[in-house]
Each structure stands twice: as structure tokens, then as C-alpha cells.
XYZ file of C-alpha atoms in Angstrom:
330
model
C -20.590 -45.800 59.710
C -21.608 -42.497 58.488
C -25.490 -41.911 56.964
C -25.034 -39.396 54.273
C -28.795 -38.206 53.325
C -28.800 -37.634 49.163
C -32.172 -34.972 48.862
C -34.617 -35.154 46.125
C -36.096 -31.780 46.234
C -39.273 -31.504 44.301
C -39.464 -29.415 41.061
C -36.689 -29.437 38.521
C -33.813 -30.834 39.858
C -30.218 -32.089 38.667
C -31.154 -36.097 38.569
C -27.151 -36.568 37.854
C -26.304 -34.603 41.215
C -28.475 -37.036 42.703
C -27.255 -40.702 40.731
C -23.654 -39.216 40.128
C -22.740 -38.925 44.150
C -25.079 -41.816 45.261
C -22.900 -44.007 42.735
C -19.431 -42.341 43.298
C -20.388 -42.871 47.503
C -21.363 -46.306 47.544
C -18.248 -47.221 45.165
C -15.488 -46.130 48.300
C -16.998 -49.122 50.183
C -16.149 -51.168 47.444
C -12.779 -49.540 47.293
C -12.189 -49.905 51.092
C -13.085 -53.929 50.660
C -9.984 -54.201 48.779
C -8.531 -52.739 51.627
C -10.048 -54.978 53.767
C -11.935 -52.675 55.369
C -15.359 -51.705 56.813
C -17.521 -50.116 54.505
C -17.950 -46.539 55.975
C -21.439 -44.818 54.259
C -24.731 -45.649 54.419
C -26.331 -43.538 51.634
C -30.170 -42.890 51.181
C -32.163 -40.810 49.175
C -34.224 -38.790 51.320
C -37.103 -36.682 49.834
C -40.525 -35.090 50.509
C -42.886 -37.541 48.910
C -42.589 -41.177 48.200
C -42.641 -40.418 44.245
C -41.096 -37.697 42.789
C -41.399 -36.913 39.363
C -38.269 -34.828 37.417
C -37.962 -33.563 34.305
C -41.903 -33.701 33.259
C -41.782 -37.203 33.758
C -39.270 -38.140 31.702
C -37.988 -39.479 34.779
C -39.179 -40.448 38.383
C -36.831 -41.000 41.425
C -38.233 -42.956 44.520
C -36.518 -41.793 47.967
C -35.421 -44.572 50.435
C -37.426 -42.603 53.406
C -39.473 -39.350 54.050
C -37.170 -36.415 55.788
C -39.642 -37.424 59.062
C -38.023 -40.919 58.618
C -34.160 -39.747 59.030
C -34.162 -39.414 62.810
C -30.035 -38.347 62.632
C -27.783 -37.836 59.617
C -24.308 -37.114 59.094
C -23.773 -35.465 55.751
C -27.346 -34.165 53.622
C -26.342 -33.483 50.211
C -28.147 -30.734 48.496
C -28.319 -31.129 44.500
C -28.554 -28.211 41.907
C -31.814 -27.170 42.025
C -32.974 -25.372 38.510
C -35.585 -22.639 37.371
C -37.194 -19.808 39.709
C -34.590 -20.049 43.280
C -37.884 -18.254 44.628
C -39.731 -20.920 43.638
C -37.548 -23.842 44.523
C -36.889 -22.535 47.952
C -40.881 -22.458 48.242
C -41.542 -25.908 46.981
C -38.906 -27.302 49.269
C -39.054 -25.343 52.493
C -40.434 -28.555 53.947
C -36.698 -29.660 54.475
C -35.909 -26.627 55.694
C -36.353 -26.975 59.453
C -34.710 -30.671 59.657
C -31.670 -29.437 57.876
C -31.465 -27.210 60.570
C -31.946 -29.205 63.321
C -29.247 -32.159 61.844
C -26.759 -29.039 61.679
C -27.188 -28.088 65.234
C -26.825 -32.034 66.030
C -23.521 -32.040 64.153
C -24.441 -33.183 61.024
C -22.606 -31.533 57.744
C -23.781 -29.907 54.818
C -22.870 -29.768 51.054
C -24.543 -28.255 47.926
C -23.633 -28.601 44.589
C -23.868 -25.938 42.464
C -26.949 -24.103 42.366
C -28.644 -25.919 45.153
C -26.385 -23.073 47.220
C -29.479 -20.933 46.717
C -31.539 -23.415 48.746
C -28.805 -23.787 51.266
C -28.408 -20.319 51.760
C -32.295 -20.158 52.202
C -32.077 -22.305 55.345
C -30.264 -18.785 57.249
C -27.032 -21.128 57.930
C -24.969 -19.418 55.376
C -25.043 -15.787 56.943
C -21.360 -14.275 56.795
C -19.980 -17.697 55.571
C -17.619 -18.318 52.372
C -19.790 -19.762 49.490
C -19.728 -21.210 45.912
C -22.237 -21.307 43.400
C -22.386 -21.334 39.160
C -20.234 -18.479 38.087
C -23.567 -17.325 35.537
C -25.505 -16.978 38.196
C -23.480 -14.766 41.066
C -25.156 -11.528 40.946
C -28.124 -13.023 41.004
C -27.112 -14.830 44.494
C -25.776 -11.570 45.608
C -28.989 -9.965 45.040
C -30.822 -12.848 46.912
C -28.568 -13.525 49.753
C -26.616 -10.073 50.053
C -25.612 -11.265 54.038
C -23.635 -14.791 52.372
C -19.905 -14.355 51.226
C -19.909 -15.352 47.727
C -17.016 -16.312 46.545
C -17.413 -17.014 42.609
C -14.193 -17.412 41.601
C -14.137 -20.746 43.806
C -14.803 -24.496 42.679
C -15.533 -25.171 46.236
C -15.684 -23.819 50.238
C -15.686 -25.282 53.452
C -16.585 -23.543 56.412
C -17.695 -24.422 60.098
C -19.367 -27.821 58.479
C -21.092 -26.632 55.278
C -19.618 -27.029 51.735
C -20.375 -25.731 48.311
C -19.552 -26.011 44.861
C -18.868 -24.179 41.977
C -20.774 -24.207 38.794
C -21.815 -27.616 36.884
C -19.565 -30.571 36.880
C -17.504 -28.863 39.970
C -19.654 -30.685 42.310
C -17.109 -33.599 41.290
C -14.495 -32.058 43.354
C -16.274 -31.652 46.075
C -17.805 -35.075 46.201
C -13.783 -36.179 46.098
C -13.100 -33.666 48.845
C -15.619 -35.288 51.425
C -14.131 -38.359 50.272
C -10.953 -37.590 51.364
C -11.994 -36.078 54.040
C -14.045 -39.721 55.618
C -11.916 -42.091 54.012
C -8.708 -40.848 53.492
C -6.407 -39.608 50.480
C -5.808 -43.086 48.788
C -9.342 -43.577 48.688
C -9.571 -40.219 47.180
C -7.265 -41.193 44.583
C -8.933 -43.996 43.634
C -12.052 -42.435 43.069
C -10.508 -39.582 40.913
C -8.590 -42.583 38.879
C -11.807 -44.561 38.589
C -13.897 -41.790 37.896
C -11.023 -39.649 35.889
C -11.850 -37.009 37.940
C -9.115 -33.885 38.317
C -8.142 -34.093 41.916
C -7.181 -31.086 43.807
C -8.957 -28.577 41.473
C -9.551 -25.517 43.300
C -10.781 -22.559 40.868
C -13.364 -21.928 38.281
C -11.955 -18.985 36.809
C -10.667 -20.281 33.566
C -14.094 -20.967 32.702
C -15.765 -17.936 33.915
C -17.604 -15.958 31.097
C -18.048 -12.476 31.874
C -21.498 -10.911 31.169
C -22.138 -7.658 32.318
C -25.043 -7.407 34.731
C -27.638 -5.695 33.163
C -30.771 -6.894 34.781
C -31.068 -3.661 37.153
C -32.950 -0.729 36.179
C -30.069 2.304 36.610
C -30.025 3.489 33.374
C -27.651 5.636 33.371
C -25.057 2.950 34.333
C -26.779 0.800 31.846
C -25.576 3.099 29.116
C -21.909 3.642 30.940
C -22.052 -0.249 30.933
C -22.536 -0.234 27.272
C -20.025 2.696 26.744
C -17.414 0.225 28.326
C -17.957 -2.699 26.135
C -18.233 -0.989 22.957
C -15.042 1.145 23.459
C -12.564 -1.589 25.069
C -9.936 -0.536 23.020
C -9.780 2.904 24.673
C -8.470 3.721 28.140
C -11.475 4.860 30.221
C -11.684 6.899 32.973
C -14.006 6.854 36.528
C -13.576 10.580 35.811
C -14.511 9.808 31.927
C -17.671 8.179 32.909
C -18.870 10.574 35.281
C -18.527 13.465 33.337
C -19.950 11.573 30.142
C -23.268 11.006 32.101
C -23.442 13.504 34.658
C -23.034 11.885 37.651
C -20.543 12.773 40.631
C -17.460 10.235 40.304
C -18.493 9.171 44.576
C -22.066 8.739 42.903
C -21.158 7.156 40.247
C -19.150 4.613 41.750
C -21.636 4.131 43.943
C -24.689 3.169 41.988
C -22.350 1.055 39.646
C -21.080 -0.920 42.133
C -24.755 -1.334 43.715
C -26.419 -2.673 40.223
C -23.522 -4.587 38.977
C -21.728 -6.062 41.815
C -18.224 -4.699 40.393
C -16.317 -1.339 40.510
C -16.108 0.731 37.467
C -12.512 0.071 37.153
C -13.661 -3.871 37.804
C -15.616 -3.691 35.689
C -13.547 -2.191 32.562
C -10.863 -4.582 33.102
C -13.070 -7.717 32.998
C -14.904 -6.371 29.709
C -11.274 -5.752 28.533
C -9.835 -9.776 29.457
C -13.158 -10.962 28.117
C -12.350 -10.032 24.849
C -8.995 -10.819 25.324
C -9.563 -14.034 26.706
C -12.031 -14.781 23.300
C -8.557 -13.968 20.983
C -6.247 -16.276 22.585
C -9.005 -18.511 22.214
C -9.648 -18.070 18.737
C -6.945 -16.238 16.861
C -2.978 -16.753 16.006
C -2.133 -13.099 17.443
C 0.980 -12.966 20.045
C 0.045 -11.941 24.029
C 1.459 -8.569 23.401
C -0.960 -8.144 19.661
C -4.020 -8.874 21.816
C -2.539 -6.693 24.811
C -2.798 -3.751 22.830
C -5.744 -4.708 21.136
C -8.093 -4.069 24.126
C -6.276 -0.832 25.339
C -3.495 -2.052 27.821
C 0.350 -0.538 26.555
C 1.816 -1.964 30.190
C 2.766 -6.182 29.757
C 3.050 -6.922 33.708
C -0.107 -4.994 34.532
C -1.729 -6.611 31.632
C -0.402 -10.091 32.835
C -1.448 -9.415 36.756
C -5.134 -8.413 35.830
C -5.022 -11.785 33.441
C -3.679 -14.042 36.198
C -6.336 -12.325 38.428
C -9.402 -12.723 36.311
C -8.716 -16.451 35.530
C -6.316 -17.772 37.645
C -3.748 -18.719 34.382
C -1.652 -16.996 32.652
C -2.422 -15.250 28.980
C -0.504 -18.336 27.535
C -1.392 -21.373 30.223
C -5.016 -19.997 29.153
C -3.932 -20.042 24.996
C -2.695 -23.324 25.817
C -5.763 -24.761 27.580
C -8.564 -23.334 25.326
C -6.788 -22.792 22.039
C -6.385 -25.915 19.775
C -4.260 -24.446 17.374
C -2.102 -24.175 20.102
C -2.360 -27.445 21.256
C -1.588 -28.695 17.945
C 1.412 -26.680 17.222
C 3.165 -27.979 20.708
C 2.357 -31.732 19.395
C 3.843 -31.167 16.381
């Protein structure tokens, strides 16, 4: 049997993190009865206080035992964990020390979404791959500079610990460990019952870029804004540098530092975003919008595409554009 631990961190926390993978969990014993098999998890909540309040009381969750209670685990799931990471990771620290010690006794880790801020706050994420919501990776990378984020992931798994991408990603993890204790047809099963995709792997099609502007350079501030009001152009490092009087090292320098991307990064995500937002939206061909935001070359337009979101410019018109949809139906 393995004792999977399902926290209920105090503060605002995702209750359907918590329900969603204590109900998904306790189904593959069902599944492996029809098997004719064992069940295989033992599953309790395990939280900080006997009563624990969520969402200004609009609901109340009541953990099976205390962390002091769980002498030895083997999986502690870590839900999303919303408002002030500071905050959260402050509130909860209290779970802090035996997450530690279950990891050095062998016992594995996985946080959905978010709730990678509170994992990486435990110091067991240092230098390790990790996923977290795609809105929120500079702010990670500003928190936990020493973690590898990886944002264009929908989950990782390294040396025991696992993370998930943004939102409803925490799905494919949950099927992951699945497979991973019970098997693949069990996994199946679960993604069938559930109508879960199986074997997802990226969250780059949904990735919205927004330009980090919550740093106080503001000189890149304004080459920021330069960028995403001139897309159509073809902009220079040079361009920039001499526009705002910075060396080109310097400049690339300081950008990089407040925005987490390269200049040249950065000009080719501002110029898919708006691409990205035509195929969504509009009847124009690949090569319309191409030139629309600046690019005259199709294969490097179609490599930086395929880069940014993991599709294609037409898998992605055909995924996101209904228009699209509805002409292939007809």
C-alpha cells in the first residue's frame, strides 16, 4: 500500500486541487477491484489544524490527521496555493520541516501549479527542473532565482519531486503518478473516466505573453514599450541601444535581468503574440499575418512559431480558431 498525504495548507488554497486528486486517487482502487486486485493508496488529508477554513468560509475542509500524526508517507501532494507566495510560505512553514524529513526517508513530492512556490520554499528544488502557471514565471524566477524553471512545461520529474504547469495541468500529473504506481491501463482508465488528455506534455499553446514590467529599469521599460508598439518593424539590439543610450553589452544586460528574456526574445514573442491573437481571430492566410508583424522569411517565421507554442501557425489556427474549425466540418 502506498499513503499518499493530500495537504491543506492554511490561507487561500485551491479546494479542487485538494477534492479533485483525493477523488481521482481513491477511484484507481476501485479500478484495480475490477482487476481483482489490491487496492494500492491510502489517501489522507493532512493539514495544520483540525479545521481549516477556505475561501472566507464559504467552505471548511477537515484533515484526517495533524502533519505530527503522519509518522511516514509516500507521496505529499502540495495544492495551488493563491495570493501573497510570501505570505503563504509564512502561514505554512509549519510543514516545512516534515516535508523534508519524509523526502530524506524516501517519500515523493508533487505540486500542482502554484503550490511550486511553496515547494520550492522547502530548499529541495535548488538546481532542479520545475513547472509552475505560465502568468506567474518571472515572478518565480525572481523568488527562487537558484530553481530551473521550466515554463513552457505541463509537468517535471526529477530525483522524486514533480510539478505542474498552470491550472487544470495538475490533471496530467495526477495521471502521471498514476501510471507510474499502478500501471498504464490504470492510467487509461482514469483519463477515459475522467476525459482527461493523456500524455500531454506542454503548455505552450496556451501561454499568453505579457511583458514583464513590474521592475523599475526604466529605460528598458520604455524599450519594452518601443517593442510592442512597433511590431511591425524589424528592430535592432543595435536599434535599441542607440535609441536609449545604453551600450548594446549593457543593454542586453539589464533587459535580460528585469525581464527574464533577451532583447531579441523578447521582440519575437511580442511579435507571435500578436500573431498568435490573428490566427485566432481573423480569416487572414499564415503568410498575411507573417508579414503583418514584420517577418518577410516563412521558415524562420514558422521555427520561432513552433518554438513559442509548440504547434504550428495552422495546428494553432486550427485549435483556437472556430471559424476554422467550422470550415473543416463543413
Amino acid at each position: 500500500m502506498k499513503h499518499i498525504s493530500i495537504l491543506v495548507p492554511q490561507g487561500h488554497t485551491s479546494v479542487v486541487n485538494i477534492e479533485g486528486s483525493l477523488q481521482i486517487l481513491s477511484e484507481v482502487n476501485g479500478f484495480l477491484a475490477t482487476f481483482g486486485k489490491d487496492p494500492l493508496f491510502t489517501i489522507e488529508l493532512v493539514g495544520l489544524v483540525k479545521d481549516n477554513s477556505q475561501r472566507n468560509g464559504l467552505f471548511s475542509i477537515r484533515p484526517d490527521k495533524l502533519v505530527s500524526e503522519v509518522k511516514k508517507t509516500d507521496l505529499i501532494i502540495i495544492p495551488a496555493m493563491h495570493g501573497d507566495q510570501y505570505q503563504a510560505l509564512e502561514l505554512n512553514k509549519g510543514f516545512i520541516p516534515w516535508i523534508v524529513d519524509q523526502y530524506n526517508r524516501g517519500a515523493e513530492l508533487a505540486a500542482f501549479c502554484i503550490g511550486a512556490f511553496f515547494l520550492a520554499g522547502t530548499g529541495l528544488m535548488k538546481g532542479k527542473q520545475c513547472a509552475t502557471h505560465w502568468k506567474l514565471a518571472n515572478e518565480f524566477r525572481n523568488m527562487y532565482p537558484d530553481v530551473n524553471l521550466v515554463d513552457d512545461k505541463i509537468m517535471t520529474g526529477e530525483d522524486g519531486i514533480y510539478t505542474s504547469g498552470g491550472a487544470y495541468s495538475w490533471l496530467n500529473l495526477t495521471l502521471y503518478l498514476i501510471e507510474k504506481y499502478a500501471g498504464r491501463e490504470v492510467a487509461i482508465l482514469a483519463s477515459k473516466a475522467y476525459m482527461i488528455d493523456i500524455d500531454r506534455t506542454s503548455q505552450s499553446p496556451f501561454i499568453m505573453f505579457e511583458g514583464q514590467k513590474t521592475h523599475e529599469d526604466e529605460p528598458i521599460k520604455k524599450a519594452q514599450e518601443y517593442i510592442e508598439q512597433n511590431f511591425e518593424e524589424k528592430i535592432t539590439v543595435d536599434q535599441l541601444a542607440a535609441m536609449f543610450a545604453l551600450g548594446r553589452r549593457n543593454l542586453e544586460r539589464r533587459f535580460k535581468k528585469a525581464t527574464s528574456n533577451t532583447v531579441v526574445e523578447y521582440i519575437q514573442r511580442v511579435k507571435i503574440e500578436v500573431a498568435k491573437k490573428g490566427l485566432e481571430t481573423s480569416r487572414k492566410s499564415v503568410n498575411e499575418l507573417m508579414y503583418d508583424v514584420g517577418y518577410n522569411d516563412t521558415k524562420a517565421f514558422r521555427t520561432v512559431f513552433k518554438r513559442v507554442t509548440g504547434l504550428s501557425p495552422i495546428e494553432y489556427r486550427n485549435k483556437y480558431n472556430k471559424h476554422a474549425v467550422l470550415a473543416q466540418e463543413a
